[in-house]
Tab-separated table of C-alpha atoms and ligand atoms in Angstrom:
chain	number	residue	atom	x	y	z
A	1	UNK	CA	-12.022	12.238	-15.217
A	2	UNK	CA	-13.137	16.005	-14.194
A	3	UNK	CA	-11.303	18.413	-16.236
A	4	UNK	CA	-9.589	20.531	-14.089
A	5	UNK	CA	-7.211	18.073	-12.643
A	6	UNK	CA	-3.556	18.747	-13.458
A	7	UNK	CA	-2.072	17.375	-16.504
A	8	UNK	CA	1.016	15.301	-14.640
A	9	UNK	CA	2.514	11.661	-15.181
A	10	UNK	CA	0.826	9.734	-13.061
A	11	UNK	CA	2.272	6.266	-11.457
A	12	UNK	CA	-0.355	4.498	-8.723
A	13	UNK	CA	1.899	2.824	-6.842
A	14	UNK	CA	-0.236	0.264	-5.187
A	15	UNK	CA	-3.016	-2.154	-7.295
A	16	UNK	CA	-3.809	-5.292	-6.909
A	17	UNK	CA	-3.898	-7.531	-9.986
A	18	UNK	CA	-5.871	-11.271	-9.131
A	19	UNK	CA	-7.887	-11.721	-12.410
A	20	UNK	CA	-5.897	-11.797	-15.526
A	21	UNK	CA	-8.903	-12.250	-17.555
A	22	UNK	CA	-9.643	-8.821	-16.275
A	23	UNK	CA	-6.349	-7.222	-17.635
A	24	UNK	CA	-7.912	-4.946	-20.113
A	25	UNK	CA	-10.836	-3.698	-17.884
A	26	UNK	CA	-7.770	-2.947	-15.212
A	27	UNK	CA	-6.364	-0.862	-17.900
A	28	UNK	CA	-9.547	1.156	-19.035
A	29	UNK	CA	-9.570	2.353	-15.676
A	30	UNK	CA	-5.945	3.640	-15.348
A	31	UNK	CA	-6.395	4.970	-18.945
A	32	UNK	CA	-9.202	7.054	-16.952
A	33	UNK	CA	-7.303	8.580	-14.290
A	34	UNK	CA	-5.047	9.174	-16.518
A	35	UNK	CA	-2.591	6.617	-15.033
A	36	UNK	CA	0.564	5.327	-17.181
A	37	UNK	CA	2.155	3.434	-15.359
A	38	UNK	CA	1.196	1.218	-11.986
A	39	UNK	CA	2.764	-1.192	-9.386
A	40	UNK	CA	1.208	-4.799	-9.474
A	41	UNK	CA	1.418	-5.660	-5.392
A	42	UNK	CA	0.794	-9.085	-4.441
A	43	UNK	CA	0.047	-10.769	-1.914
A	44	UNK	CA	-0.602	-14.742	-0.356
A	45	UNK	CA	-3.498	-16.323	-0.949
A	46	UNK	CA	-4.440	-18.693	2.443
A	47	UNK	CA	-4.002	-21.787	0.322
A	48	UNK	CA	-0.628	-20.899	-0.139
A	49	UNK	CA	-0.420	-20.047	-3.693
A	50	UNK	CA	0.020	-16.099	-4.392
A	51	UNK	CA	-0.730	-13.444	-7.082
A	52	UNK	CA	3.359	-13.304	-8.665
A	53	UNK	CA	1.877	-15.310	-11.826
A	54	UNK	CA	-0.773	-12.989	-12.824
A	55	UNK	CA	1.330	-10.023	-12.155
A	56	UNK	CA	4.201	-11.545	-14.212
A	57	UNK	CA	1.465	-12.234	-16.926
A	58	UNK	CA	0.538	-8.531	-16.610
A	59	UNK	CA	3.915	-6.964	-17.118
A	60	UNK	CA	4.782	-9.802	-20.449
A	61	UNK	CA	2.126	-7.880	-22.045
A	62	UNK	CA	2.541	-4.512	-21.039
A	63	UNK	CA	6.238	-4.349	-20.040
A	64	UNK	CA	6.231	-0.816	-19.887
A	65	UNK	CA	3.416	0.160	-17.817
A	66	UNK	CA	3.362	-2.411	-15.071
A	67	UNK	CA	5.758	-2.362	-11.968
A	68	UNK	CA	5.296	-6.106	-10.226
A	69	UNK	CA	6.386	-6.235	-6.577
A	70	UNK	CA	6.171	-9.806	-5.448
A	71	UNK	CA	4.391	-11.825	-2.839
A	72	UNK	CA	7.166	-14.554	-0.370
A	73	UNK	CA	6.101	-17.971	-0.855
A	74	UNK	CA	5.216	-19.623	1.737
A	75	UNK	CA	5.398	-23.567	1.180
A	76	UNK	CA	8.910	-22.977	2.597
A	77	UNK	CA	7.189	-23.477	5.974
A	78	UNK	CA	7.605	-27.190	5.486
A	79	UNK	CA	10.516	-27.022	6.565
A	80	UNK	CA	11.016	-24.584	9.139
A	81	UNK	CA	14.903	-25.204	9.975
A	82	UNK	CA	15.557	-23.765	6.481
A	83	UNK	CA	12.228	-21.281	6.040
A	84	UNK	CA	14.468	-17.964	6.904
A	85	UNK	CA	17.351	-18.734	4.554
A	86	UNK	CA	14.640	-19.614	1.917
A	87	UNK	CA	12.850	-16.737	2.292
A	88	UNK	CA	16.328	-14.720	2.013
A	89	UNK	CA	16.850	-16.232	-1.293
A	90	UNK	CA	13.208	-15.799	-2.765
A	91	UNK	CA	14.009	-12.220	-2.611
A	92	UNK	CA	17.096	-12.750	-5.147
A	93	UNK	CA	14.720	-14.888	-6.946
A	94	UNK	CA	11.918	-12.182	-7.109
A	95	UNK	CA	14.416	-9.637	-8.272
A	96	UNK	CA	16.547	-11.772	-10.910
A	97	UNK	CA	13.288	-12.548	-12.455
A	98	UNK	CA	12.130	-8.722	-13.324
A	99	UNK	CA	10.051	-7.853	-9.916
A	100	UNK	CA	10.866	-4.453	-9.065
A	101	UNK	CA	9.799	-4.968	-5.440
A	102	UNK	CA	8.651	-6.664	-2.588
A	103	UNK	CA	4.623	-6.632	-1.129
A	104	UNK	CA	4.530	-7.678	2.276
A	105	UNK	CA	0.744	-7.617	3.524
A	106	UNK	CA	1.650	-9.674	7.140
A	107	UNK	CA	1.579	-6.876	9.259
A	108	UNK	CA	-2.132	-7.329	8.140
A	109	UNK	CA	-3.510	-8.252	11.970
A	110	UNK	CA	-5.129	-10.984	10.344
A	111	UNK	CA	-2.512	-12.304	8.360
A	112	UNK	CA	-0.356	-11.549	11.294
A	113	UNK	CA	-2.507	-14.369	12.932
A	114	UNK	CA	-2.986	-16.739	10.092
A	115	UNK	CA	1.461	-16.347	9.867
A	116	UNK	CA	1.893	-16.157	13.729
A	117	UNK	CA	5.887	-15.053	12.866
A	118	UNK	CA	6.588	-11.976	14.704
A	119	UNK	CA	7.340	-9.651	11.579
A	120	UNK	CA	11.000	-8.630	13.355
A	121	UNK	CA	11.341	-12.479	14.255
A	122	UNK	CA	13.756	-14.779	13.619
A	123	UNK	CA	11.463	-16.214	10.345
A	124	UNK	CA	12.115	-13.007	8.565
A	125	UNK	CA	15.544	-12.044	10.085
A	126	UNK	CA	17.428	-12.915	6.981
A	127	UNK	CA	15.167	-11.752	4.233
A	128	UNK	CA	15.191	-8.442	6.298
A	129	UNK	CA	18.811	-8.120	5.532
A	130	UNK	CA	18.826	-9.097	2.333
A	131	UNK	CA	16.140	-6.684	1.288
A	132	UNK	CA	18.114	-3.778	2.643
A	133	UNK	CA	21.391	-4.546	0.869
A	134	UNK	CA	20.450	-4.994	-2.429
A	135	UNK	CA	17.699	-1.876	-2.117
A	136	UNK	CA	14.771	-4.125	-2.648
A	137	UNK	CA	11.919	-1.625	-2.644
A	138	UNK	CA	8.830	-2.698	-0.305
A	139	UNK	CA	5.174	-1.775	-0.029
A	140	UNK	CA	4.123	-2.751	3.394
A	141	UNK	CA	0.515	-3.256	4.833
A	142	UNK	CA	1.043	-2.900	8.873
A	143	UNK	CA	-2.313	-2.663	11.223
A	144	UNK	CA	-5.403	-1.597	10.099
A	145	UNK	CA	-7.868	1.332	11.564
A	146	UNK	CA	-8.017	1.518	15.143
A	147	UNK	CA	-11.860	0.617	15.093
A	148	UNK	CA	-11.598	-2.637	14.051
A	149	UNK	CA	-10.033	-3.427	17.128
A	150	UNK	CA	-13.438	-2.121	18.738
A	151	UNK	CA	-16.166	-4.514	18.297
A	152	UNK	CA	-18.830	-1.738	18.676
A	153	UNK	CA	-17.526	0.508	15.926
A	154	UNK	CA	-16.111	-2.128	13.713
A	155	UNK	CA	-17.960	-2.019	10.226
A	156	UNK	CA	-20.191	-4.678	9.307
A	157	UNK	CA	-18.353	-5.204	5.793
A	158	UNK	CA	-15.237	-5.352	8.032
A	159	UNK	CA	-16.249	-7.704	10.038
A	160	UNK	CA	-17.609	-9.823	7.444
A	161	UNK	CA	-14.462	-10.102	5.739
A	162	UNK	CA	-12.745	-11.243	9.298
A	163	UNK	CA	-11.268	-7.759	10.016
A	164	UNK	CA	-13.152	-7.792	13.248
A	165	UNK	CA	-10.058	-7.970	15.791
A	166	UNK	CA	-11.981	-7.055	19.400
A	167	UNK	CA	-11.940	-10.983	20.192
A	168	UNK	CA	-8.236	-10.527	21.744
A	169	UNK	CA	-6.803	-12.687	20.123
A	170	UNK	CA	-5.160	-10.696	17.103
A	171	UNK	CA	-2.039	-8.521	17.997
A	172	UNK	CA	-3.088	-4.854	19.224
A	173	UNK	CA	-2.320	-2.530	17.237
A	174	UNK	CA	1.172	-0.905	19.429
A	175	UNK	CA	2.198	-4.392	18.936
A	176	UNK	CA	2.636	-4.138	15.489
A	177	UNK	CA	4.102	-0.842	15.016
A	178	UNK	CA	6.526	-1.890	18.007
A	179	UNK	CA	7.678	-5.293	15.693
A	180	UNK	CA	8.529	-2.374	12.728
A	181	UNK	CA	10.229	-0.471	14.889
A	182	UNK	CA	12.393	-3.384	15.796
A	183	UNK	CA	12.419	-4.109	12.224
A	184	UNK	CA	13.715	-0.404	11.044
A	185	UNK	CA	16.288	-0.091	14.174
A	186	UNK	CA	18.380	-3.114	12.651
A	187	UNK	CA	17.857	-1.890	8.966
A	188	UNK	CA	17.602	1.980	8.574
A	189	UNK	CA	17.864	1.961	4.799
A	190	UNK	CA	14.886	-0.401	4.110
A	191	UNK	CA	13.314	1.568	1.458
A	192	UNK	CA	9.505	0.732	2.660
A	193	UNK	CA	6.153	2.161	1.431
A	194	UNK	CA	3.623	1.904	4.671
A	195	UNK	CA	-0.015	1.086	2.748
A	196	UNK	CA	-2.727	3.714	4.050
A	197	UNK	CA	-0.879	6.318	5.197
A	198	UNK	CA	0.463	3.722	8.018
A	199	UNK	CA	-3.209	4.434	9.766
A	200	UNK	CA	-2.107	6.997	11.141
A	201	UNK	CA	-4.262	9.417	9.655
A	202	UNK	CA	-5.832	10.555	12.493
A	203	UNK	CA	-2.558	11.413	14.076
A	204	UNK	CA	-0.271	13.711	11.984
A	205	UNK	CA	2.117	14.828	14.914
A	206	UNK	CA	2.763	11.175	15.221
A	207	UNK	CA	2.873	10.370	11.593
A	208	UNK	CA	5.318	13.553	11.427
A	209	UNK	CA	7.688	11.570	14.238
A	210	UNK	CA	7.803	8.466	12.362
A	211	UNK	CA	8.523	9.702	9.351
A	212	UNK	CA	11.195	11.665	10.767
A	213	UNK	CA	12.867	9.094	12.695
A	214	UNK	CA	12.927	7.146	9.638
A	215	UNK	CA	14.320	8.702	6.724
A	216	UNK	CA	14.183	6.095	3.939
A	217	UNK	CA	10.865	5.155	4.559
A	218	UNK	CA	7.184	6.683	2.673
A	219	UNK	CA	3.373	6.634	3.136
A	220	UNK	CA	1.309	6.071	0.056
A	221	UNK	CA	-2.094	7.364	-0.105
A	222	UNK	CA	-4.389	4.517	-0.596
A	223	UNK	CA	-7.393	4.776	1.313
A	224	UNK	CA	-8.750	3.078	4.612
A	225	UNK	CA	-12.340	3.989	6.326
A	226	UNK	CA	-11.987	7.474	6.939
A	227	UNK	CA	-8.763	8.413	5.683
A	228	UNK	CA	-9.673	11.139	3.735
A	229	UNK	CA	-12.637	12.328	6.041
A	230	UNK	CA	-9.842	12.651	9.000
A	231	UNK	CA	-7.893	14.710	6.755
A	232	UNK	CA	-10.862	17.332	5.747
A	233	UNK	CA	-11.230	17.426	9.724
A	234	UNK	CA	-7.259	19.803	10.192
A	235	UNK	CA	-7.630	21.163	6.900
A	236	UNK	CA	-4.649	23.387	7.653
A	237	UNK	CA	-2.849	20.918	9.329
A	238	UNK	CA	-2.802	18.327	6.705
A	239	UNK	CA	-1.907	20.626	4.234
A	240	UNK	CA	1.316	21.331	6.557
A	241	UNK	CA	2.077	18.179	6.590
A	242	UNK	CA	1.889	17.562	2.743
A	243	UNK	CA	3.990	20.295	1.905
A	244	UNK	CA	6.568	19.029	4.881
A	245	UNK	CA	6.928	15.542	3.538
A	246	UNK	CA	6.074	16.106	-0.049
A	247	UNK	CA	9.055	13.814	-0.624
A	248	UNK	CA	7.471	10.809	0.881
A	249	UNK	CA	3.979	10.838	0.112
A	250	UNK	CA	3.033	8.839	-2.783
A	251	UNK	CA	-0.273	8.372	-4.946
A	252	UNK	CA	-2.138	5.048	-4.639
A	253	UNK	CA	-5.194	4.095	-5.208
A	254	UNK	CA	-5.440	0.313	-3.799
A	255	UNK	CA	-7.672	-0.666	-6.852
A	256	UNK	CA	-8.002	-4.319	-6.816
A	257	UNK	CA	-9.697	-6.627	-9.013
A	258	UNK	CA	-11.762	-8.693	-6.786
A	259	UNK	CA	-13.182	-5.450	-6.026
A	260	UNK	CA	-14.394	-5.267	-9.617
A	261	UNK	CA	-15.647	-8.951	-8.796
A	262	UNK	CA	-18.582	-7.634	-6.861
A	263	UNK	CA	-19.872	-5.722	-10.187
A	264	UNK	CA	-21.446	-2.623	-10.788
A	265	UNK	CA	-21.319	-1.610	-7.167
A	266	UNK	CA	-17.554	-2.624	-7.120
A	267	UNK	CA	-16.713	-0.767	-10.711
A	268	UNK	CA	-18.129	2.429	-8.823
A	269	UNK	CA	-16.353	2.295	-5.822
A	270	UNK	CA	-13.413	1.690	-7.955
A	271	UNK	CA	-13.893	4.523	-10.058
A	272	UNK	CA	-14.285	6.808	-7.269
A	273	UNK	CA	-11.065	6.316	-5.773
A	274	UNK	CA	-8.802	8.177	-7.813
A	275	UNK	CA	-11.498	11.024	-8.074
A	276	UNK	CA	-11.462	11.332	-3.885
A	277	UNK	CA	-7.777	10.824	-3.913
A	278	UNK	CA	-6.844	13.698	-7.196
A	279	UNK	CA	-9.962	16.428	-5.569
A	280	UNK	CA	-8.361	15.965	-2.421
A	281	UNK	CA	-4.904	16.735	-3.262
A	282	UNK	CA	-5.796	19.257	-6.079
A	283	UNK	CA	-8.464	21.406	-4.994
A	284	UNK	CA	-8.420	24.105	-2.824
A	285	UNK	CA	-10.955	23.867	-0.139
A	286	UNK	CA	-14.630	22.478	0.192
A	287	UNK	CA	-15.977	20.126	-2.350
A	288	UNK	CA	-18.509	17.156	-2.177
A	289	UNK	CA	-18.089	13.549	-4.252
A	290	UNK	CA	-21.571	11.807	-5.995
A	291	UNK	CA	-21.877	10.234	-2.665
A	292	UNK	CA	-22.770	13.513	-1.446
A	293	UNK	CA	-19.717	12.850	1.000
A	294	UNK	CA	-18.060	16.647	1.455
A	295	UNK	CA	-14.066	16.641	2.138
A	296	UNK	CA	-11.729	19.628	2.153
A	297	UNK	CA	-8.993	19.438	-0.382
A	298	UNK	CA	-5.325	20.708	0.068
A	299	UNK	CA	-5.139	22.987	-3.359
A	300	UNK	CA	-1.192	21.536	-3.872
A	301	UNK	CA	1.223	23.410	-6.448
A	302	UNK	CA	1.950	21.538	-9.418
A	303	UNK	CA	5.452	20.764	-8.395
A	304	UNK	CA	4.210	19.290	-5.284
A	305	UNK	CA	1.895	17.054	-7.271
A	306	UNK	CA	4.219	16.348	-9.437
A	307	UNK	CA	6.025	13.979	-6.440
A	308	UNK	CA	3.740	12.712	-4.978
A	309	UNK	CA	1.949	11.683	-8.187
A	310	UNK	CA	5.199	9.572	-10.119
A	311	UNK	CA	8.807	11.859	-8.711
A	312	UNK	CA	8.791	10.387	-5.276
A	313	UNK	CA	7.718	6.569	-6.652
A	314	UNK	CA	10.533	6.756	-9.236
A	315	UNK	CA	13.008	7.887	-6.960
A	316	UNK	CA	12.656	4.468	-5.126
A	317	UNK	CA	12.001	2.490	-7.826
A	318	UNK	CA	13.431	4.048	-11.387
A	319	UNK	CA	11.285	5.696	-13.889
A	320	UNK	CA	10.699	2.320	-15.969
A	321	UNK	CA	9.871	-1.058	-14.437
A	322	UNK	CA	12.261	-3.842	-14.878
A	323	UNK	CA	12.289	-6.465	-17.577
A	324	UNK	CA	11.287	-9.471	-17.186
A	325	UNK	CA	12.999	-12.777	-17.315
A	326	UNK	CA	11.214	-16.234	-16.392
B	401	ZN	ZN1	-3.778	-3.098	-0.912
């Protein structure tokens, strides 16, 4: 890592965890950051088995590094009379058994169509409520950027992963934030973490509203497309907004090992993250990555850092992850 990044705790609150033959290469690259400690977030797989195991498998070897937020289970769905109450009691599960948190990736548009269950539906109606009274911490992926709703300026490596959504027959993308809204008018306290800056990147004023209107929720900072590119574009506005809700912003860097699947290619995209993600909040002004991209960083005080790097993560979820017992 480049040497004149500040010397901070550092807690990346979102990485995904799939291989755990791949544990120790996971952990070369937070040791390069210099991460110590991470949140595991997993997610369904489509044949209905999920990542909880190898997170679980993570955090028995490394109990005080690894956060685990859990993925629902979704063989429930056999018997649908039952599912919600189920669900409800998976999250008691989860938490009894050393999860610190709950991953919810079905606001995904394509999960949202694979699990056609309206997120503020009546599936989810009870695991809603339980989440909020026992303070169950969630990292939620809802929508994705607006141009993969545009077959013209969808990626190509978007659409080959099925993240093409122009065929009208995913959810649009009001659609979803309108089901959270439902979501957060019954349960103000949910204590939620929006993945990717709740793609809304390109629209502080209205990123500004939600967060306002919702006090108990974050953003994190993983990346999507052109996250950090929209940023560089209001230089001085997205520094405004940093130092307004420096208390909800939190580092992430959305590694993921089936990233580091696709080899060397996939090692230096993951590498690059957390370089993007640290020049961007650390320096002040112009600088350019090794793929001669050029971004404009925000230059933010070491007590602003300091939250969004590990204070804001461990105000939600404690300063060491829980212990584990399965
Ligand atoms: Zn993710």
């Amino acid at each position: 890592m480049l040497k004149q990044f500040a010397s901070l705790p550092i807690i990346d609150s979102h990485v995904h965890f799939v291989h755990p033959e791949r544990m120790d290469e996971l952990l070369a690259l937070m040791d390069a950051v210099p991460c110590g400690r991470f949140n595991l977030v997993c997610i369904p797989n489509p044949d209905a088995t999920n990542h909880n195991p190898a997170a679980i498998y993570f955090k028995k070897h490394h109990p005080k590094r690894a956060f685990i937020s859990g993925a629902l289970d979704y063989t429930v769905l056999v018997d649908p009379e039952h599912a919600p109450e189920q669900l409800a009691e998976q999250i008691f599960t989860l938490r009894d058994s050393g999860f610190d948190g709950l991953k919810l990736i079905e606001g995904k548009p394509q999960v949202r169509k694979l699990l056609p269950f309206p997120l503020d539906g009546a599936l989810y109606a009870q695991m809603w409520t339980t989440v909020e009274e026992i303070g169950f911490p969630v990292v939620f992926h809802v929508n994705d950027p607006g141009e993969f709703w545009d077959a013209e300026r969808c990626p190509d490596w978007a659409r080959e992963s099925g993240w093409d959504y122009s065929d009208g027959s995913f959810p649009s993308k009001e659609d979803l934030y309108s089901e959270v809204e439902n979501i957060l008018k019954r349960h103000p306290d949910l204590k939620i973490t929006f993945a990717h800056f709740y793609f809304l990147s390109q629209d502080l004023e209205r990123a500004g509203r939600f967060l306002d209107k919702h006090p108990s929720t974050c953003f994190d900072l993983t990346p999507h497309l052109d996250m950090y590119h929209d940023f560089s574009q209001k230089p001085a506005e997205a520094k405004k907004f940093f130092l307004k809700y420096q208390d909800r912003i939190i580092y992430g860097t959305d590694t993921d090992t089936r990233t580091l699947q696709r080899g060397e290619s996939g090692v230096n995209f993951t590498r690059s993250v957390p370089q993007i993600i640290r020049s961007f909040l650390e320096i002040n002004g112009e600088f350019s990555m090794p793929n001669g991209k050029r971004y404009h960083g925000l230059g933010l005080s070491q007590e602003v850092l300091g939250k969004i790097y590990a204070g804001n993560f461990e105000r939600i979820y404690g300063a060491i992850p829980a212990s584990l017992n399965v």
